[in-house]
C-alpha cells in the first residue's frame, strides 16, 4: 500500500469512472458485505465533497463531507468505508483524520455530527466524537448519533 493517492472532489469535478468506482465501493461494503439493501443514491452526492484513497486505481477508503445545514445543523461526515483492500492498514484512521481536517479548513468549523454504526463508537471517539442519547435503527443496523466540538 505504498502507492496510496488521496483525492477530494465535488460532484461536478468527479469523472464518470471515478463516480462509478465510488458507487461500486459503497455497494460492495454497505449492500453486499453488510447484507443491507438500501437506497445508496440518495440525491446527496451532488452536494457533497467526496474524499477517498486509491491504491492502483482501486478505492481503499471513502467518505462524503457536508457543509452545515445539509444533513445536520452542523457539518457532517457520512458513507464512511474502508474496502477489504484497505482494512487493517490504518487507512480508515487516516480517512477520518483527513475528513476532520478538510471540514476545519474548508468550512471553518470543528463542529461535526455523524450517524455512526454502533460497532464503530470507540473508533470515532478516538477522534473526539461523543455519543448523544439519540440511538436508532438505520437500515436495520444499530446507529448512534455522535457529535464533535
Short mmCIF file of C-alpha atoms in Angstrom, two decimals:
data_model
loop_
_atom_site.label_atom_id
_atom_site.label_comp_id
_atom_site.label_asym_id
_atom_site.label_seq_id
_atom_site.Cartn_x
_atom_site.Cartn_y
_atom_site.Cartn_z
CA UNK A 1 0.00 0.00 0.00
CA UNK A 2 2.83 2.39 -0.75
CA UNK A 3 1.08 3.99 -3.71
CA UNK A 4 -1.95 5.50 -1.99
CA UNK A 5 -3.35 8.61 -3.65
CA UNK A 6 -5.82 10.79 -1.74
CA UNK A 7 -8.47 12.71 -3.66
CA UNK A 8 -11.16 15.19 -2.77
CA UNK A 9 -13.69 16.45 -5.30
CA UNK A 10 -17.12 17.95 -5.57
CA UNK A 11 -19.72 16.00 -7.54
CA UNK A 12 -19.20 18.17 -10.63
CA UNK A 13 -15.45 17.53 -10.53
CA UNK A 14 -15.84 13.74 -10.48
CA UNK A 15 -15.19 11.91 -13.71
CA UNK A 16 -17.66 9.22 -14.75
CA UNK A 17 -15.12 6.44 -13.96
CA UNK A 18 -14.46 7.96 -10.51
CA UNK A 19 -18.18 8.14 -9.71
CA UNK A 20 -18.67 4.57 -10.92
CA UNK A 21 -15.77 3.36 -8.72
CA UNK A 22 -17.15 5.22 -5.68
CA UNK A 23 -20.64 3.77 -6.10
CA UNK A 24 -19.19 0.31 -6.68
CA UNK A 25 -17.20 0.55 -3.41
CA UNK A 26 -20.22 1.78 -1.44
CA UNK A 27 -22.43 -1.03 -2.75
CA UNK A 28 -19.70 -3.61 -2.12
CA UNK A 29 -19.29 -2.59 1.53
CA UNK A 30 -22.76 -1.47 2.60
CA UNK A 31 -25.08 -3.63 0.49
CA UNK A 32 -23.09 -6.80 -0.20
CA UNK A 33 -20.76 -7.18 2.82
CA UNK A 34 -23.23 -5.87 5.40
CA UNK A 35 -26.15 -7.57 3.66
CA UNK A 36 -28.12 -4.36 3.90
CA UNK A 37 -30.16 -3.37 0.87
CA UNK A 38 -30.78 0.37 0.96
CA UNK A 39 -31.08 3.32 -1.42
CA UNK A 40 -27.48 4.41 -1.85
CA UNK A 41 -28.30 7.04 -4.46
CA UNK A 42 -30.00 9.49 -2.12
CA UNK A 43 -29.53 12.78 -4.02
CA UNK A 44 -26.90 13.98 -1.55
CA UNK A 45 -23.90 13.07 -3.71
CA UNK A 46 -24.48 16.18 -5.79
CA UNK A 47 -23.96 18.48 -2.77
CA UNK A 48 -21.22 16.52 -1.01
CA UNK A 49 -17.47 16.66 -1.10
CA UNK A 50 -16.11 13.21 -1.88
CA UNK A 51 -12.91 12.20 -0.11
CA UNK A 52 -11.22 8.92 -0.94
CA UNK A 53 -7.98 6.98 -1.08
CA UNK A 54 -6.95 4.89 -4.07
CA UNK A 55 -4.29 2.27 -4.44
CA UNK A 56 -3.51 1.24 -8.02
CA UNK A 57 -6.82 2.72 -9.17
CA UNK A 58 -8.95 0.91 -6.59
CA UNK A 59 -10.73 2.66 -3.73
CA UNK A 60 -9.44 1.60 -0.31
CA UNK A 61 -11.30 4.23 1.79
CA UNK A 62 -14.07 6.76 1.14
CA UNK A 63 -16.45 9.23 2.77
CA UNK A 64 -18.73 12.15 1.97
CA UNK A 65 -18.44 15.54 3.65
CA UNK A 66 -21.26 18.05 4.07
CA UNK A 67 -21.39 21.71 4.98
CA UNK A 68 -23.68 22.97 7.73
CA UNK A 69 -27.42 22.69 7.24
CA UNK A 70 -27.43 19.80 4.76
CA UNK A 71 -27.60 16.62 6.82
CA UNK A 72 -27.50 18.31 10.24
CA UNK A 73 -27.28 21.82 11.61
CA UNK A 74 -23.52 21.18 11.88
CA UNK A 75 -21.14 19.86 9.24
CA UNK A 76 -21.14 16.10 8.83
CA UNK A 77 -19.32 13.06 7.54
CA UNK A 78 -21.13 10.11 6.01
CA UNK A 79 -20.85 6.93 3.92
CA UNK A 80 -17.56 6.21 5.69
CA UNK A 81 -15.98 2.99 4.47
CA UNK A 82 -12.78 1.05 4.13
CA UNK A 83 -12.78 -1.65 1.49
CA UNK A 84 -11.36 -5.11 2.06
CA UNK A 85 -8.18 -3.98 0.25
CA UNK A 86 -7.60 -1.23 2.81
CA UNK A 87 -8.64 -2.82 6.08
CA UNK A 88 -6.13 -3.39 8.84
CA UNK A 89 -3.65 -0.90 7.43
CA UNK A 90 -4.67 2.28 9.29
CA UNK A 91 -6.26 3.84 6.22
CA UNK A 92 -9.62 4.29 7.95
CA UNK A 93 -7.88 6.28 10.67
CA UNK A 94 -6.22 8.48 8.06
CA UNK A 95 -9.58 8.92 6.31
CA UNK A 96 -11.23 10.32 9.45
CA UNK A 97 -8.19 12.48 10.22
CA UNK A 98 -8.27 13.95 6.70
CA UNK A 99 -12.07 14.33 6.80
CA UNK A 100 -11.91 16.33 10.04
CA UNK A 101 -9.02 18.46 8.71
CA UNK A 102 -10.91 19.12 5.47
CA UNK A 103 -14.01 20.25 7.34
CA UNK A 104 -11.93 22.51 9.59
CA UNK A 105 -10.13 24.05 6.60
CA UNK A 106 -12.99 24.34 4.10
CA UNK A 107 -15.93 25.03 6.38
CA UNK A 108 -14.00 26.79 9.19
CA UNK A 109 -15.54 24.75 12.00
CA UNK A 110 -14.73 21.75 14.15
CA UNK A 111 -18.40 21.02 14.98
CA UNK A 112 -19.26 17.78 13.21
CA UNK A 113 -22.24 15.45 13.66
CA UNK A 114 -22.30 11.89 12.37
CA UNK A 115 -24.53 8.83 12.34
CA UNK A 116 -22.25 6.01 13.49
CA UNK A 117 -22.85 2.30 13.34
CA UNK A 118 -22.69 1.18 16.95
CA UNK A 119 -19.74 -1.17 16.46
CA UNK A 120 -17.65 1.89 15.47
CA UNK A 121 -18.40 4.09 18.50
CA UNK A 122 -14.96 3.54 20.05
CA UNK A 123 -13.27 4.20 16.70
CA UNK A 124 -14.98 7.59 16.32
CA UNK A 125 -14.45 8.51 19.98
CA UNK A 126 -10.70 8.36 19.31
CA UNK A 127 -11.24 11.42 17.06
CA UNK A 128 -13.15 13.46 19.62
CA UNK A 129 -16.68 12.33 18.72
CA UNK A 130 -19.00 11.87 21.70
CA UNK A 131 -22.15 9.80 21.73
CA UNK A 132 -25.50 11.50 22.14
CA UNK A 133 -28.67 9.98 23.53
CA UNK A 134 -30.00 9.51 20.02
CA UNK A 135 -29.87 5.79 19.22
CA UNK A 136 -31.84 4.28 16.35
CA UNK A 137 -32.00 1.64 13.66
CA UNK A 138 -30.94 2.83 10.23
CA UNK A 139 -31.45 0.23 7.52
CA UNK A 140 -31.93 -2.31 10.34
CA UNK A 141 -28.46 -1.61 11.76
CA UNK A 142 -27.99 -0.03 15.23
CA UNK A 143 -26.68 3.54 14.98
CA UNK A 144 -25.88 6.32 17.42
CA UNK A 145 -25.66 10.00 16.62
CA UNK A 146 -22.26 11.40 17.61
CA UNK A 147 -21.01 14.96 17.90
CA UNK A 148 -17.56 16.56 17.85
CA UNK A 149 -16.87 20.12 19.00
#
